Structure formats: structure tokens, C-alpha cells
Coordinates of C-alpha atoms in Angstrom, one line a residue:
M1 CA -48.7 -58.2 -19.1
K2 CA -47.0 -55.3 -21.1
L3 CA -44.0 -56.0 -23.2
F4 CA -41.5 -53.1 -23.6
G5 CA -39.4 -51.4 -20.9
T6 CA -37.0 -49.1 -20.8
D7 CA -35.0 -50.3 -23.2
G8 CA -37.2 -52.7 -25.5
V9 CA -38.9 -56.1 -24.9
R10 CA -36.2 -57.8 -21.9
G11 CA -36.9 -61.1 -19.7
E12 CA -35.3 -64.4 -19.0
A13 CA -35.5 -66.4 -22.2
G14 CA -38.1 -69.1 -21.8
V15 CA -40.1 -67.8 -19.1
K16 CA -41.1 -63.9 -19.9
L17 CA -39.4 -63.9 -23.2
D18 CA -39.6 -67.2 -25.0
A19 CA -39.6 -68.5 -29.0
F20 CA -43.7 -68.4 -29.0
C21 CA -43.1 -64.7 -27.7
A22 CA -40.1 -63.8 -30.8
L23 CA -42.4 -65.2 -33.3
K24 CA -45.2 -63.0 -32.3
L25 CA -43.2 -60.0 -31.7
G26 CA -41.6 -60.8 -35.1
I27 CA -45.1 -61.1 -37.4
A28 CA -46.1 -57.1 -34.8
A29 CA -42.9 -55.5 -36.0
G30 CA -43.3 -56.4 -40.1
I31 CA -46.5 -55.5 -39.8
Y32 CA -45.4 -52.1 -38.5
Y33 CA -42.7 -51.5 -40.6
R34 CA -44.6 -52.2 -43.5
E35 CA -46.6 -49.1 -42.2
H36 CA -43.1 -47.1 -42.7
S37 CA -41.7 -49.3 -45.7
K38 CA -38.9 -47.7 -47.7
T39 CA -37.6 -51.2 -48.8
N40 CA -38.2 -54.8 -47.9
R41 CA -35.7 -55.9 -46.0
I42 CA -35.2 -56.5 -42.4
L43 CA -31.8 -56.3 -40.3
V44 CA -31.2 -58.9 -37.5
G45 CA -28.0 -59.4 -35.4
K46 CA -27.5 -60.6 -31.9
D47 CA -25.2 -61.5 -29.4
T48 CA -23.9 -64.6 -27.8
R49 CA -26.3 -65.9 -25.8
R50 CA -27.3 -69.3 -26.0
S51 CA -30.6 -68.4 -26.2
G52 CA -30.1 -66.2 -29.2
Y53 CA -30.3 -69.3 -31.5
M54 CA -34.3 -69.8 -30.5
L55 CA -35.3 -66.2 -30.2
E56 CA -33.5 -65.3 -33.8
N57 CA -34.7 -68.0 -35.7
A58 CA -38.3 -67.3 -34.0
L59 CA -38.3 -63.8 -34.8
V60 CA -36.9 -64.3 -38.7
S61 CA -40.1 -66.9 -38.6
G62 CA -42.2 -64.4 -38.5
L63 CA -40.6 -61.4 -40.1
T64 CA -40.7 -64.1 -43.7
A65 CA -44.2 -65.4 -42.7
V66 CA -44.9 -61.4 -43.5
G67 CA -42.9 -60.9 -46.6
Y68 CA -39.6 -59.6 -45.4
E69 CA -36.2 -60.3 -47.0
V70 CA -34.0 -60.9 -43.8
I71 CA -30.5 -60.2 -43.3
Q72 CA -29.5 -62.1 -40.7
I73 CA -25.6 -60.7 -39.0
G74 CA -24.6 -62.9 -36.2
P75 CA -23.1 -62.0 -33.4
M76 CA -22.4 -58.2 -33.1
P77 CA -22.7 -54.5 -31.1
T78 CA -26.1 -53.3 -30.8
P79 CA -24.7 -49.9 -32.3
A80 CA -23.4 -51.9 -35.5
I81 CA -27.4 -53.0 -36.3
A82 CA -28.2 -48.9 -35.7
Y83 CA -24.8 -48.5 -38.3
L84 CA -25.6 -50.9 -40.8
T85 CA -29.8 -50.7 -40.7
E86 CA -29.3 -47.4 -42.3
D87 CA -25.9 -48.4 -44.5
M88 CA -27.6 -50.8 -46.1
R89 CA -30.8 -49.2 -46.8
C90 CA -32.5 -51.2 -44.7
N91 CA -35.9 -50.8 -43.3
G92 CA -35.2 -51.3 -39.7
G93 CA -33.3 -53.8 -37.7
I94 CA -33.6 -55.9 -34.6
I95 CA -31.1 -56.8 -32.2
V96 CA -31.2 -60.0 -29.6
S97 CA -29.8 -59.3 -26.5
A98 CA -30.4 -58.4 -22.7
S99 CA -26.8 -55.7 -22.9
N100 CA -25.3 -56.3 -19.1
N101 CA -27.9 -58.8 -18.1
P102 CA -26.9 -62.6 -17.1
F103 CA -26.6 -65.1 -19.5
M104 CA -30.4 -66.1 -18.6
D105 CA -32.3 -63.5 -19.9
N106 CA -32.4 -61.8 -23.5
G107 CA -33.6 -58.8 -25.2
I108 CA -34.8 -57.9 -28.0
K109 CA -34.6 -54.1 -30.0
F110 CA -35.9 -52.9 -32.6
F111 CA -34.7 -49.6 -34.7
G112 CA -35.9 -47.3 -37.5
R113 CA -34.2 -47.2 -41.4
S114 CA -32.2 -44.0 -39.7
G115 CA -30.5 -46.5 -37.0
Y116 CA -32.4 -44.8 -34.2
K117 CA -34.4 -47.1 -31.3
I118 CA -37.6 -46.4 -32.1
D119 CA -39.8 -45.1 -29.9
E120 CA -42.2 -45.4 -27.1
K121 CA -45.2 -43.9 -29.3
D122 CA -43.7 -46.5 -32.1
E123 CA -43.6 -49.9 -29.5
A124 CA -46.8 -49.4 -28.0
R125 CA -47.9 -49.4 -31.9
I126 CA -46.0 -52.9 -32.3
E127 CA -46.9 -54.2 -29.0
K128 CA -51.0 -53.3 -29.8
I129 CA -50.0 -55.3 -32.6
Y130 CA -48.7 -58.3 -31.0
H131 CA -51.8 -58.7 -28.7
D132 CA -54.1 -58.8 -31.7
T133 CA -54.9 -62.2 -32.3
H134 CA -56.8 -61.1 -36.0
Q135 CA -54.7 -58.9 -37.7
L136 CA -51.5 -61.4 -36.8
E137 CA -52.9 -63.9 -38.5
N138 CA -54.1 -61.9 -41.4
A139 CA -51.4 -60.4 -42.4
Q140 CA -49.1 -63.8 -43.0
K141 CA -48.1 -63.8 -46.8
R142 CA -48.7 -67.0 -48.7
G143 CA -47.2 -68.6 -53.0
K144 CA -44.5 -66.2 -53.6
E145 CA -45.1 -63.9 -51.3
V146 CA -43.7 -65.1 -48.2
G147 CA -39.9 -64.0 -47.2
S148 CA -36.8 -65.2 -47.3
S149 CA -33.7 -64.7 -45.5
K150 CA -29.5 -65.4 -45.5
R151 CA -26.6 -65.0 -43.4
I152 CA -24.0 -62.2 -44.6
D153 CA -20.3 -62.8 -42.7
D154 CA -18.9 -59.8 -44.4
V155 CA -20.8 -57.1 -43.0
V156 CA -18.6 -57.2 -39.9
G157 CA -15.8 -55.3 -42.5
R158 CA -18.1 -52.2 -43.0
Y159 CA -18.6 -52.0 -39.3
I160 CA -14.7 -51.7 -38.4
V161 CA -13.9 -49.2 -41.3
H162 CA -16.8 -47.4 -39.9
I163 CA -15.5 -47.2 -36.1
K164 CA -11.8 -46.7 -37.8
N165 CA -12.7 -43.7 -39.6
S166 CA -14.1 -41.7 -35.7
F167 CA -9.9 -42.3 -34.6
P168 CA -8.1 -38.8 -35.4
K169 CA -6.3 -39.1 -38.7
D170 CA -3.2 -37.9 -37.4
L171 CA -3.1 -40.1 -34.5
S172 CA -1.6 -43.4 -34.1
L173 CA -1.9 -46.2 -31.1
H174 CA 1.7 -47.7 -32.6
G175 CA 3.7 -47.9 -29.2
I176 CA 0.8 -48.1 -26.9
R177 CA -0.3 -51.1 -24.6
V178 CA -4.5 -51.9 -24.1
V179 CA -6.1 -54.5 -22.6
I180 CA -9.7 -54.9 -23.3
D181 CA -12.5 -56.7 -21.6
C182 CA -14.7 -58.5 -24.5
A183 CA -17.2 -59.7 -21.8
N184 CA -17.5 -63.0 -23.9
G185 CA -20.1 -61.1 -25.9
A186 CA -20.5 -59.6 -29.5
A187 CA -17.6 -57.2 -29.7
Y188 CA -15.6 -60.6 -29.2
K189 CA -14.0 -60.1 -32.9
V190 CA -14.7 -56.7 -34.1
A191 CA -12.9 -54.8 -30.5
P192 CA -9.5 -56.5 -30.7
T193 CA -9.5 -55.7 -34.4
I194 CA -10.1 -52.0 -34.8
F195 CA -7.3 -51.7 -32.0
S196 CA -4.9 -54.2 -33.7
E197 CA -4.8 -52.1 -37.4
L198 CA -4.7 -48.7 -35.2
G199 CA -1.2 -50.0 -34.6
A200 CA -1.7 -50.6 -30.3
E201 CA -0.4 -54.2 -28.7
V202 CA -2.8 -55.8 -27.9
F203 CA -4.3 -57.8 -24.6
V204 CA -7.7 -58.8 -25.0
I205 CA -9.3 -61.1 -22.2
N206 CA -13.2 -63.0 -22.0
D207 CA -12.7 -63.2 -26.0
E208 CA -14.2 -67.3 -26.0
P209 CA -18.1 -66.7 -25.8
N210 CA -20.0 -70.7 -25.7
G211 CA -23.2 -69.0 -24.6
F212 CA -23.2 -69.2 -21.0
N213 CA -20.3 -67.3 -20.1
I214 CA -21.5 -63.3 -21.6
N215 CA -21.0 -61.0 -18.8
E216 CA -20.1 -63.5 -16.5
N217 CA -17.3 -62.1 -13.6
C218 CA -16.2 -59.8 -16.8
G219 CA -16.6 -56.6 -18.6
A220 CA -18.6 -53.6 -18.4
T221 CA -20.2 -54.5 -14.8
Q222 CA -17.6 -56.2 -12.8
P223 CA -13.9 -54.7 -14.3
L224 CA -11.5 -56.4 -11.5
M225 CA -10.4 -59.2 -14.0
L226 CA -9.9 -55.9 -16.3
Q227 CA -8.2 -54.0 -13.8
E228 CA -5.3 -56.8 -13.0
E229 CA -4.7 -57.9 -16.4
V230 CA -4.0 -53.9 -16.7
R231 CA -1.6 -54.2 -14.2
K232 CA 0.2 -57.2 -14.8
V233 CA 0.9 -56.5 -18.6
R234 CA 1.8 -53.1 -17.2
A235 CA -0.7 -51.3 -19.9
D236 CA -1.8 -47.5 -20.8
I237 CA -5.0 -48.6 -19.9
G238 CA -7.8 -50.6 -19.8
F239 CA -10.7 -50.7 -21.8
A240 CA -14.6 -53.0 -20.5
L241 CA -17.6 -53.7 -22.8
D242 CA -20.4 -55.1 -21.9
G243 CA -22.4 -57.9 -23.6
D244 CA -23.5 -55.6 -26.6
A245 CA -20.7 -53.1 -26.5
D246 CA -22.8 -50.1 -26.2
R247 CA -21.0 -49.3 -22.5
L248 CA -17.5 -48.4 -21.9
V249 CA -15.4 -48.6 -18.6
V250 CA -12.3 -47.4 -18.6
V251 CA -9.3 -48.5 -16.0
D252 CA -6.3 -46.2 -16.1
E253 CA -2.1 -47.3 -16.0
K254 CA -2.6 -48.0 -12.3
G255 CA -5.2 -50.3 -12.5
E256 CA -8.2 -47.9 -11.4
V257 CA -11.4 -47.3 -12.9
V258 CA -12.0 -44.5 -14.3
H259 CA -15.7 -42.9 -13.4
G260 CA -18.1 -42.8 -15.7
D261 CA -18.8 -38.8 -15.0
K262 CA -15.5 -38.4 -14.8
L263 CA -15.2 -39.8 -18.3
I264 CA -18.1 -37.6 -20.1
G265 CA -16.0 -34.1 -18.7
T266 CA -13.0 -35.5 -20.6
L267 CA -14.8 -35.8 -23.3
A268 CA -17.0 -32.5 -23.7
L269 CA -13.8 -30.8 -22.8
A270 CA -11.5 -32.8 -25.3
A271 CA -14.7 -32.2 -27.7
K272 CA -14.8 -28.0 -26.9
E273 CA -10.9 -28.3 -27.3
N274 CA -11.2 -29.5 -31.0
K275 CA -14.4 -27.1 -31.3
T276 CA -16.6 -30.5 -32.2
L277 CA -19.2 -29.9 -29.3
K278 CA -22.1 -28.9 -30.9
N279 CA -23.6 -25.5 -28.9
N280 CA -20.8 -25.7 -26.4
T281 CA -23.4 -28.3 -24.8
A282 CA -23.5 -32.2 -23.2
V283 CA -26.2 -33.8 -21.9
A284 CA -26.0 -36.4 -18.9
T285 CA -28.9 -37.8 -16.6
I286 CA -30.6 -37.3 -13.0
M287 CA -27.6 -39.7 -12.0
S288 CA -24.9 -37.7 -12.5
N289 CA -22.6 -36.2 -10.0
Y290 CA -23.0 -32.5 -9.2
A291 CA -19.7 -31.9 -10.0
L292 CA -19.9 -32.8 -13.2
E293 CA -21.7 -29.8 -13.3
E294 CA -20.0 -27.3 -11.9
F295 CA -16.9 -29.1 -13.7
L296 CA -18.3 -27.9 -17.5
K297 CA -19.5 -24.7 -16.2
E298 CA -15.9 -24.1 -15.4
H299 CA -15.2 -24.8 -19.0
Q300 CA -18.0 -22.2 -20.4
I301 CA -20.0 -26.0 -21.4
Q302 CA -23.8 -26.0 -20.2
L303 CA -25.0 -29.3 -19.2
I304 CA -28.2 -30.5 -19.4
R305 CA -30.3 -33.7 -17.4
S306 CA -32.0 -35.6 -18.5
N307 CA -34.4 -39.2 -17.7
V308 CA -32.4 -42.3 -16.8
G309 CA -31.5 -44.1 -20.1
D310 CA -29.9 -43.7 -23.1
K311 CA -32.9 -43.7 -25.1
Y312 CA -33.7 -40.1 -22.8
V313 CA -30.3 -38.8 -23.2
L314 CA -30.7 -39.4 -27.2
E315 CA -33.7 -37.2 -27.1
S316 CA -32.1 -34.8 -25.0
M317 CA -29.5 -34.4 -27.5
L318 CA -31.4 -34.8 -30.8
A319 CA -33.9 -32.0 -29.5
Q320 CA -30.8 -29.6 -28.4
D321 CA -28.9 -30.4 -31.8
L322 CA -26.0 -31.6 -29.4
N323 CA -23.6 -34.3 -30.4
L324 CA -22.3 -36.0 -26.7
G325 CA -24.1 -36.7 -24.1
G326 CA -23.8 -40.3 -21.8
E327 CA -24.2 -41.8 -18.8
Q328 CA -22.3 -42.7 -15.6
S329 CA -22.6 -46.3 -16.0
G330 CA -20.4 -45.9 -19.2
H331 CA -23.5 -45.2 -22.4
I332 CA -21.9 -42.1 -23.9
I333 CA -23.5 -41.4 -27.3
F334 CA -21.3 -39.4 -29.7
S335 CA -23.7 -38.8 -32.5
D336 CA -21.3 -37.6 -34.9
F337 CA -20.5 -41.5 -35.4
A338 CA -23.0 -43.2 -34.0
K339 CA -26.6 -43.1 -33.3
T340 CA -26.4 -45.1 -29.6
G341 CA -23.6 -45.4 -27.2
D342 CA -21.3 -47.2 -28.6
G343 CA -18.2 -48.5 -26.6
L344 CA -15.7 -48.5 -29.6
V345 CA -16.8 -45.1 -30.7
S346 CA -15.8 -44.0 -26.7
A347 CA -12.7 -45.8 -26.6
L348 CA -11.1 -44.0 -29.2
Q349 CA -11.9 -40.9 -28.0
T350 CA -10.4 -41.7 -24.7
I351 CA -7.2 -42.9 -25.8
A352 CA -7.5 -39.6 -28.4
Y353 CA -7.7 -37.4 -25.9
I354 CA -4.9 -39.2 -23.5
L355 CA -2.9 -38.8 -26.8
K356 CA -2.9 -35.6 -27.3
S357 CA -2.1 -34.4 -24.0
K358 CA 0.6 -36.3 -23.8
K359 CA -0.3 -38.0 -19.7
P360 CA -1.5 -41.0 -18.2
A361 CA -4.0 -41.6 -18.2
S362 CA -5.0 -41.8 -14.4
K363 CA -4.0 -37.5 -15.1
A364 CA -5.5 -36.8 -18.0
L365 CA -8.8 -38.5 -17.1
D366 CA -8.5 -37.3 -13.2
C367 CA -10.0 -33.7 -14.4
F368 CA -12.2 -33.4 -11.4
K369 CA -12.9 -34.5 -7.3
L370 CA -16.3 -36.4 -7.3
Y371 CA -19.1 -35.6 -4.7
P372 CA -19.6 -38.7 -2.6
Q373 CA -22.3 -40.6 -4.1
I374 CA -23.3 -43.9 -2.8
L375 CA -25.8 -46.2 -4.9
K376 CA -27.9 -49.3 -3.3
N377 CA -30.0 -51.6 -5.4
L378 CA -32.5 -53.6 -3.4
N379 CA -34.6 -56.7 -4.4
V380 CA -38.4 -55.9 -4.5
D381 CA -41.0 -58.0 -4.7
S382 CA -43.8 -55.7 -6.5
K383 CA -43.5 -52.2 -8.3
P384 CA -46.1 -50.3 -6.3
A385 CA -46.2 -46.0 -7.0
L386 CA -43.3 -44.9 -4.8
E387 CA -45.7 -42.2 -4.1
S388 CA -48.3 -45.0 -2.8
L389 CA -45.8 -46.3 -0.1
E390 CA -46.9 -45.1 3.4
N391 CA -45.1 -41.9 5.3
Y392 CA -42.7 -41.8 2.0
Q393 CA -42.5 -37.8 2.0
A394 CA -41.2 -37.9 4.8
L395 CA -38.5 -40.1 4.3
L396 CA -37.7 -37.7 1.1
E397 CA -38.4 -34.7 3.7
T398 CA -35.7 -36.3 6.2
I399 CA -33.5 -36.8 3.3
E400 CA -33.2 -33.5 2.3
S401 CA -33.1 -31.3 6.0
H402 CA -30.0 -32.9 5.4
N403 CA -29.0 -30.9 1.9
I404 CA -28.3 -34.8 0.6
R405 CA -29.4 -34.8 -3.4
H406 CA -31.8 -37.9 -4.2
L407 CA -32.7 -40.3 -7.0
I408 CA -35.1 -43.2 -5.7
R409 CA -36.7 -45.0 -8.8
Y410 CA -37.6 -48.1 -10.1
S411 CA -35.2 -50.5 -12.4
G412 CA -37.1 -50.6 -15.8
T413 CA -35.4 -53.9 -16.9
E414 CA -34.9 -56.5 -13.3
N415 CA -37.3 -56.6 -10.1
K416 CA -34.6 -54.3 -8.6
L417 CA -35.5 -50.3 -6.3
R418 CA -32.4 -48.4 -7.4
I419 CA -31.5 -45.7 -4.4
L420 CA -28.9 -43.0 -4.9
L421 CA -27.7 -39.9 -2.4
E422 CA -25.3 -37.2 -3.3
G423 CA -23.8 -35.4 -0.4
K424 CA -20.7 -33.7 1.3
E425 CA -20.2 -36.3 3.8
V426 CA -19.9 -39.9 3.8
K427 CA -21.2 -40.6 6.8
K428 CA -24.3 -39.3 6.7
L429 CA -25.0 -40.6 3.2
E430 CA -24.1 -44.1 4.7
K431 CA -26.6 -43.1 8.2
I432 CA -29.4 -41.7 6.2
M433 CA -29.2 -44.8 3.3
Q434 CA -29.6 -47.3 6.6
E435 CA -33.1 -45.4 7.6
C436 CA -33.5 -45.9 3.5
E437 CA -32.7 -49.9 3.4
T438 CA -34.8 -50.1 6.8
Y439 CA -38.2 -48.1 5.4
F440 CA -38.2 -50.1 1.9
K441 CA -36.8 -53.6 3.6
G442 CA -40.7 -52.9 5.9
K443 CA -42.5 -51.8 2.5
I444 CA -41.4 -53.7 -0.5
C445 CA -38.4 -56.1 0.2

């Protein structure tokens, strides 16, 4: 069975991803990192899921078995692992997290010593080692060569200072009311601290993780509670993070969610106005609304589209020497400050633009009108190649005959088929979506 998906190894904890799997992954990753060794240290963090205890300890056992000194930093955002791996001169970093998935799932993601997620070639190398029992057994150390681990709690300060440094020095959040939804996840300590130290009046919700409530009816995937709290306390803005804080959803002062493509467009324009947007170009995925592309073009900003997934956004950014890219789901990468999507960096860049615009969030972030889109997620029993389905090409021709842009793909982390349709007429989109649902329910659902 293939281990790695679109974002590391992910699955139901104790089922696909159990302690034995994590132990073998720890040994395999240790062997892989040894091939690229600069130091003998590996950084390991996690989010707030109960299963993190099981998987973290199994990983550490595997890494120490092959001689590594492991630094454990406990619950920390995924972007913090990326930053601290490079800052602490570690040979690699590992985060135990399933991001925005429910608590029963978990995942393991790997970073190289530069702080970037390892690429598919390196994932394949770890997976090959994982399945080589002989190599796993022979790599284990004895006597004084066995590794060690230690837990360090004070690294959180390094990350907080780093994030605060991404906020313009000439601005202050004094007098600004901010609501932060921590999703009962990894940023439940660092997020309130950062905004408080920058002067904001902070209202925090979902900052009491118990191991089971991560992403539960809260956070970036379900911002209803944040919307209600923003209206209740009459906040200037609200920010929702997901379980590992690499995603951001923004709610304006009226309690309305700001569309992710509008956020990308606003931040790209802000960077251009600040003369910090490299090559006057930004990256978004093939899912982003065509209206975003038109808006950026009006402001002499080129848009490059990547495949869906923040690692593909980053690949495009690195290939083109760019410093801003994102997904409409809330993964936004400011590579001047982070090696991956960072919800806190994105939040500070957003609020900096609002302050400079001297407009309320609802006006500052409403920069263009979106074309209607409909997105449906269908549960599937299996994932055969879509092209192999009978009359699939005829379905696509029908969609395109109505001048509807489409994106149909399987989820890389869940048993779901994602269908995105975009066009000018909502009723026509709804009719075609119904036809799509009927077609797929008769084939794979």
C-alpha cells in the first residue's frame, strides 16, 4: 500500500497510521536523513491530537534507534517546524499532524534541513526504505551509538519573535479588536501571544484542546463560531486557523467570511504597492476563480497557476523566483517570511494592509466580484482513473459546451471526488452539477 499522499503520510490513527508504522517511518526517515547528513539532530513537533502521543513516541524511538539526537518541541504549528528546523541547524524536521482533518486522523510530514517540505522523489526514497526490512534491521545502532531525545519548551519564543518581525515596524495593533479561532490546535498558545504583544485587544476562542476537539465545529474549515463572535464583540476582524495553523480564513467586521481568492488578490496588490512582490507575479492554483486572474491583470500583476496543493504552489514559486502564492482554501505562502503556508504571517500581512488602507475590512478586502462557482465533494468507494469511466469524455464535452470551467479530481487525503464548476450563470451551474452528481453516483459512489 502506498504510504505518501499529497501532503505526507495521512490516515486514521491506529488503523492506516499506527505505532508500528510510525516506528518504521522513524527508522526509514533516519536512514534517509543520514544520506544527506549535516548534523545529527532531528526536530519533532506535533499538533494537539491525542494520537500524537502514540505516533510521536514511536517516531522518536525509530530515530534514536538509528543514532539520532531528537529534539521534541511539543504542540507547535507546522510552519514553526519549518522555520525552527533551519534556525536550529537540524538535519531535518518532522511534524505529527493531520492539519484540518478530524481528530481521529493523523499524519506525518517531513522537512529538509532548509525548512522546505521534502519533494516526491525524497518521499519515494523513504517509502522504499520503509518496505526494506533488511535495511531497517541493519541500520539500528548498538551501545554508545544509540541516539537520545530531549524536550525543549522555550523554542516557542523564537517562533513568536520571527512572526512578529514579519509585521511592519511602523504599524501597531493598538486599539484594534481581533478575534482568533485557534481550532483547539497547535497555535492555541502562540497566536494570542503574538497579537497581544503587537498591541491588539484579543478575544480568543477554541484555545482549550483536549486531544479530541481539534477542528471540531471550529477553525478554518468551520468558521461559523468565529463569525458569531466577531459580531458579538464588535471586532474589527476575525482570524480562523486550522489544526496546524498553516491555513487562514478571514472574517470581516460584519461577520462575513472573506473569499480566499479575494484574500490572495488583496495581498498580491498590497505587496506590489509596497514594492515587495517579486517580478510582479503571484501563484494560485487551477481552482482559483478566473476573476482573480482578471483583477491581477488590471493591476499589472501576472498570475501563474499550479496544481492543487500548497507544495505545488511552492514549487512554482521556487521555479519562477517568486515570493507570494496561495490557495483559495487559505494556504498562503510569503516566502520572505516562511517556507510553507503560515496562517499567522498571512493574518499579520492582511491586517497591515487594512491599517494602511484606512478602510474597514469589509471594504479593504472586497477588491473584485467573483464569478459563480459550485464545489461539491462526493464520497467514493474507489478511485479508478476518471478517464477510464464510461462516457466520461462525453460528460466533459457537455460541461464545456455551456462555457463552464471545470476541475474534477480525487482528494489526495480522503476518499472523496471533488467537483468544481465555474461560469456566469448560477442556474446553469446548478443544473450541470446535478448532472455530474448523477453520473458519478452511478459509477464510483
